Amino acid sequence: MANKIGTKEKPTALKTPPLSSEFTMHKDEKDGKEVLVCTVGKTVLLYDYCCLADLHAMLKKHGDWIELGSADEEKPAKEGTVEAWGRSPKNPVGGWYGLKKGLRGRFGMYVPPLMEYLGLAELTHDAKGNKMRTK
């Protein structure tokens, strides 16, 4: 799976769930930890690499569609969404999968398209209120 994600030299090009914006994702290492590097324009977000396996396991357990609910770090995440799970003290890492203070949000916007690209999930692609489920 890791070799499908891309490298700094050749990142994977993806689109947000509404298919309205492009961004790239690649796997790297930072401070001895495997990370997903998400580049949106000039903004770089980092997510803990283990989020892929953890989110996939959560989706399998959930068993149905779940709303993405993307939100910036300083805004509250809607309960019962992928975004809320991605920052919950009850998830496997006990909090944020986003690793860059101030840019830890938007988990529900940028990680699900990578999951879809990897064949681990399917997403809806509506203008708003997108959802995902495991494959």
Rosetta silent file (secondary structure, phi, psi, omega in degrees, C-alpha in Angstrom):
SEQUENCE: MANKIGTKEKPTALKTPPLSSEFTMHKDEKDGKEVLVCTVGKTVLLYDYCCLADLHAMLKKHGDWIELGSADEEKPAKEGTVEAWGRSPKNPVGGWYGLKKGLRGRFGMYVPPLMEYLGLAELTHDAKGNKMRTK
SCORE:     score description
SCORE:     0.000 S_00000001
   1 L     0.000  -43.639 -176.053    0.000    0.000    0.000 S_00000001
   2 H   -58.428  -37.343 -178.398    2.765    2.462    0.938 S_00000001
   3 H   -71.074  -15.039  176.946    4.369    2.268   -2.514 S_00000001
   4 H   -82.641  -16.602 -172.767    1.064    3.355   -4.121 S_00000001
   5 H   -77.329  -29.077  179.660    0.953    6.600   -2.112 S_00000001
   6 E   106.070  172.991 -178.192    3.853    8.292   -3.844 S_00000001
   7 L  -124.402  173.227  177.842    7.035   10.043   -2.827 S_00000001
   8 L   -58.278  -39.368 -179.555    8.124   13.624   -2.307 S_00000001
   9 L   -72.810  -31.045 -178.309    9.533   13.584   -5.837 S_00000001
  10 L  -140.216   75.287 -178.891    6.402   12.007   -7.319 S_00000001
  11 E   -73.061  162.107  177.521    3.371   12.521   -5.029 S_00000001
  12 E   -82.119  127.031  177.514   -0.076   11.134   -5.720 S_00000001
  13 E   -86.699  129.845 -178.135   -2.459   13.719   -7.210 S_00000001
  14 E  -134.359  169.879  175.115   -5.947   13.601   -5.675 S_00000001
  15 E  -124.951  148.862  176.446   -9.159   15.636   -5.589 S_00000001
  16 L   -62.036  160.095 -177.610  -11.282   16.625   -2.614 S_00000001
  17 L   -51.587  -39.180  177.123  -14.540   14.645   -2.197 S_00000001
  18 L   -74.973   -0.358 -179.176  -16.663   17.252   -4.076 S_00000001
  19 L    64.134   26.905 -175.823  -14.029   17.008   -6.874 S_00000001
  20 L   -98.894  -19.539 -178.171  -13.621   20.783   -6.669 S_00000001
  21 L  -138.937  150.352  178.420   -9.960   21.122   -5.601 S_00000001
  22 E  -104.595  151.254  174.730   -6.722   19.265   -6.217 S_00000001
  23 E  -154.719  168.739  177.097   -4.039   18.328   -3.708 S_00000001
  24 E  -121.792  158.754  179.672   -1.178   15.854   -3.454 S_00000001
  25 E  -141.092  139.326  172.083   -0.294   13.223   -0.904 S_00000001
  26 E  -149.673  162.562  179.468    2.876   11.266   -0.297 S_00000001
  27 E   -96.210  141.246  179.115    4.428    9.155    2.418 S_00000001
  28 E  -151.873 -173.738  176.927    7.502   10.380    4.256 S_00000001
  29 E  -128.654  136.375  178.032    9.219   10.215    7.626 S_00000001
  30 E  -138.075  124.241 -179.558    9.416   13.020   10.165 S_00000001
  31 L    53.449   39.010  177.929   11.187   12.718   13.500 S_00000001
  32 L    77.136    8.872 -178.113   11.368    8.943   13.048 S_00000001
  33 E  -117.123  137.007  176.165    7.602    8.646   12.453 S_00000001
  34 E   -72.883  130.954 -177.262    5.866    7.623    9.227 S_00000001
  35 E  -133.840  157.246  168.971    3.638   10.452    8.022 S_00000001
  36 E   -99.632  127.757  179.393    1.320   11.350    5.188 S_00000001
  37 E  -105.296  115.775 -178.377    2.269   14.701    3.686 S_00000001
  38 E  -108.562  120.752 -178.931   -0.721   16.502    2.186 S_00000001
  39 E  -113.723  119.066 -179.832    0.056   19.552    0.050 S_00000001
  40 E  -119.473  101.392 -172.980   -2.780   21.913   -0.779 S_00000001
  41 L    63.861 -118.624  177.564   -1.400   24.803   -2.799 S_00000001
  42 L  -100.748   -2.239 -179.343    1.430   26.089   -0.585 S_00000001
  43 E   -86.936  133.336  179.416   -0.052   24.657    2.627 S_00000001
  44 E  -117.374  121.585  176.866    1.464   21.430    3.942 S_00000001
  45 E  -110.476  149.084  177.513   -0.483   19.268    6.386 S_00000001
  46 E  -121.923  135.709  175.671    0.867   16.158    8.107 S_00000001
  47 E  -126.694  144.488  176.958   -1.168   13.154    9.223 S_00000001
  48 E   -62.256  126.661 -176.645   -0.009   10.122   11.163 S_00000001
  49 L   -57.222  -32.185 -178.362    0.431    7.302    8.618 S_00000001
  50 L   -64.453  -10.948 -179.865   -1.326    4.816   10.904 S_00000001
  51 H   -60.304  -29.406 -178.491   -4.580    6.736   10.252 S_00000001
  52 H   -64.181  -51.496  179.740   -5.120    4.686    7.077 S_00000001
  53 H   -67.484  -40.172 -178.562   -5.287    1.310    8.839 S_00000001
  54 H   -66.052  -43.801  178.722   -7.113    2.782   11.835 S_00000001
  55 H   -66.124  -39.809  178.043   -9.763    4.522    9.711 S_00000001
  56 H   -60.833  -44.392  178.424  -10.237    1.393    7.618 S_00000001
  57 H   -63.107  -41.644  178.913  -10.796   -0.675   10.784 S_00000001
  58 H   -63.298  -42.459  179.299  -13.266    1.907   12.116 S_00000001
  59 H   -63.333  -40.761  177.585  -15.196    1.885    8.832 S_00000001
  60 H   -60.781  -44.863  179.883  -15.390   -1.919    8.867 S_00000001
  61 H   -65.816  -40.442  179.941  -16.724   -1.863   12.420 S_00000001
  62 H   -64.394  -42.694  172.787  -19.175    0.940   11.577 S_00000001
  63 L    75.806    1.707 -178.309  -20.447   -1.078    8.603 S_00000001
  64 L  -148.549  179.459  177.449  -22.340    1.702    6.816 S_00000001
  65 L   -61.511  143.259  175.607  -21.917    5.135    5.266 S_00000001
  66 E  -135.783  135.857 -179.056  -20.480    7.791    7.585 S_00000001
  67 E   -66.775  144.269 -179.265  -20.426   11.528    6.925 S_00000001
  68 L   -74.638  -49.517  174.256  -16.979   13.077    6.388 S_00000001
  69 L    62.367   40.363 -177.869  -17.693   16.334    8.227 S_00000001
  70 L   -58.231  139.315  177.473  -14.452   18.133    7.417 S_00000001
  71 L  -153.701  148.339  174.366  -13.579   21.132    9.626 S_00000001
  72 L   -63.659  160.263 -176.981  -10.572   23.322   10.373 S_00000001
  73 L   -55.623  -43.048 -175.240   -8.759   22.623   13.647 S_00000001
  74 L   -77.536   -5.938  178.106  -10.215   25.616   15.492 S_00000001
  75 L  -102.326  145.968  178.815  -13.786   24.697   14.552 S_00000001
  76 L   -70.475  146.165  177.321  -15.706   21.905   16.278 S_00000001
  77 L   -90.006  140.577  177.674  -16.286   18.718   14.294 S_00000001
  78 L   -64.345  130.729 -179.731  -19.822   17.469   13.839 S_00000001
  79 L   -57.377  145.321  176.225  -20.416   14.429   16.060 S_00000001
  80 L    78.256   13.614 -179.451  -20.524   11.041   14.349 S_00000001
  81 L  -108.338  167.064  174.758  -18.341   12.112   11.413 S_00000001
  82 H   -59.863  -41.221  179.121  -14.945   10.968   10.134 S_00000001
  83 H   -59.875  -45.867  179.697  -13.556   14.362   11.186 S_00000001
  84 H   -62.558  -41.603  178.161  -14.811   13.936   14.766 S_00000001
  85 H   -63.751  -38.000 -177.574  -13.317   10.432   14.920 S_00000001
  86 L   -68.458   -6.473  177.826   -9.986   11.757   13.553 S_00000001
  87 L  -130.508    7.359 -175.714   -9.590   14.013   16.600 S_00000001
  88 L   -77.932  141.280  174.298  -11.375   11.971   19.258 S_00000001
  89 L   -67.844   -9.197  179.752   -9.641   10.834   22.453 S_00000001
  90 L   -94.208   -2.759  177.473  -11.412    7.503   21.818 S_00000001
  91 L   -79.255  170.017 -175.407   -9.632    6.724   18.510 S_00000001
  92 L   -57.863  -26.325  178.109   -6.565    4.409   18.512 S_00000001
  93 L   -95.266   -2.107  177.029   -4.041    7.265   18.889 S_00000001
  94 L    71.742   31.474  178.594   -6.103    8.978   21.583 S_00000001
  95 L   156.145 -143.837 -173.471   -6.564   12.264   19.742 S_00000001
  96 L   -66.843  132.469  167.896   -5.524   14.100   16.612 S_00000001
  97 L   -84.145  -23.974  174.208   -4.183   12.244   13.559 S_00000001
  98 E   -70.175  136.121 -171.352   -3.184   15.661   12.237 S_00000001
  99 L  -109.709   -9.733 -176.177    0.350   16.399   13.404 S_00000001
 100 L  -104.163  107.167 -178.463    0.936   20.078   12.605 S_00000001
 101 L   -50.311  132.376 -177.315   -0.438   22.361   15.324 S_00000001
 102 L    91.356  -21.059 -179.939   -2.843   24.852   13.777 S_00000001
 103 L  -129.769   33.412 -176.925   -3.305   22.596   10.721 S_00000001
 104 L   -85.631  -13.430 -179.140   -4.516   19.379   12.376 S_00000001
 105 L   -79.966 -166.217 -179.838   -8.053   19.596   11.015 S_00000001
 106 L    65.278   17.768  176.736   -9.474   18.756    7.608 S_00000001
 107 H   -55.633  -42.988 -178.953   -8.842   15.049    8.227 S_00000001
 108 H   -71.041  -10.614  178.547  -12.284   14.341    6.721 S_00000001
 109 H   -94.295  -40.614 -169.074  -11.392   16.289    3.573 S_00000001
 110 H  -104.276  -28.382 -179.673   -7.962   14.928    2.686 S_00000001
 111 H   -78.550  -41.923 -179.871   -7.563   11.377    4.062 S_00000001
 112 H   -55.812  -41.554  177.242  -10.771    9.824    2.580 S_00000001
 113 H   -61.311  -33.178  175.973   -9.774   10.511   -1.079 S_00000001
 114 H   -67.626  -40.223  177.035   -6.481    8.690   -0.445 S_00000001
 115 H   -60.219  -41.377  178.462   -8.426    5.781    1.048 S_00000001
 116 H   -64.932  -46.023  178.825  -10.569    5.715   -2.096 S_00000001
 117 H   -57.601  -38.315 -179.181   -7.485    5.867   -4.335 S_00000001
 118 L   -79.946   -4.516  179.508   -5.976    2.919   -2.433 S_00000001
 119 L    79.717   18.380 -178.299   -9.173    0.884   -2.878 S_00000001
 120 L   -94.408  -15.077 -176.232   -9.915    0.796    0.862 S_00000001
 121 E  -155.733  165.356  171.158  -13.127    2.842    0.775 S_00000001
 122 E  -122.837  148.358 -176.851  -15.696    4.417   -1.454 S_00000001
 123 E  -124.749  154.554  167.415  -16.857    8.023   -1.260 S_00000001
 124 L   -87.688  158.999 -177.095  -19.780   10.044   -2.472 S_00000001
 125 L  -131.383   54.608  178.740  -18.837   13.067   -4.570 S_00000001
 126 L   -89.428  171.608  179.220  -21.603   15.585   -3.968 S_00000001
 127 L   -64.717  -35.051  179.792  -21.176   19.349   -3.534 S_00000001
 128 L  -146.518  162.399  173.441  -21.716   19.002    0.250 S_00000001
 129 L    67.901   34.910 -178.917  -22.342   16.328    2.883 S_00000001
 130 L   -69.029  155.084 -176.348  -20.116   13.640    1.415 S_00000001
 131 E  -133.238  166.248  175.222  -19.860   10.216    3.041 S_00000001
 132 E  -142.011  160.976  172.175  -17.608    7.196    2.937 S_00000001
 133 E  -152.308  160.843 -179.752  -17.740    3.483    3.695 S_00000001
 134 E   -72.208  155.477  175.975  -15.324    0.614    3.552 S_00000001
 135 L   -95.047    0.000    0.000  -14.973   -1.544    0.472 S_00000001
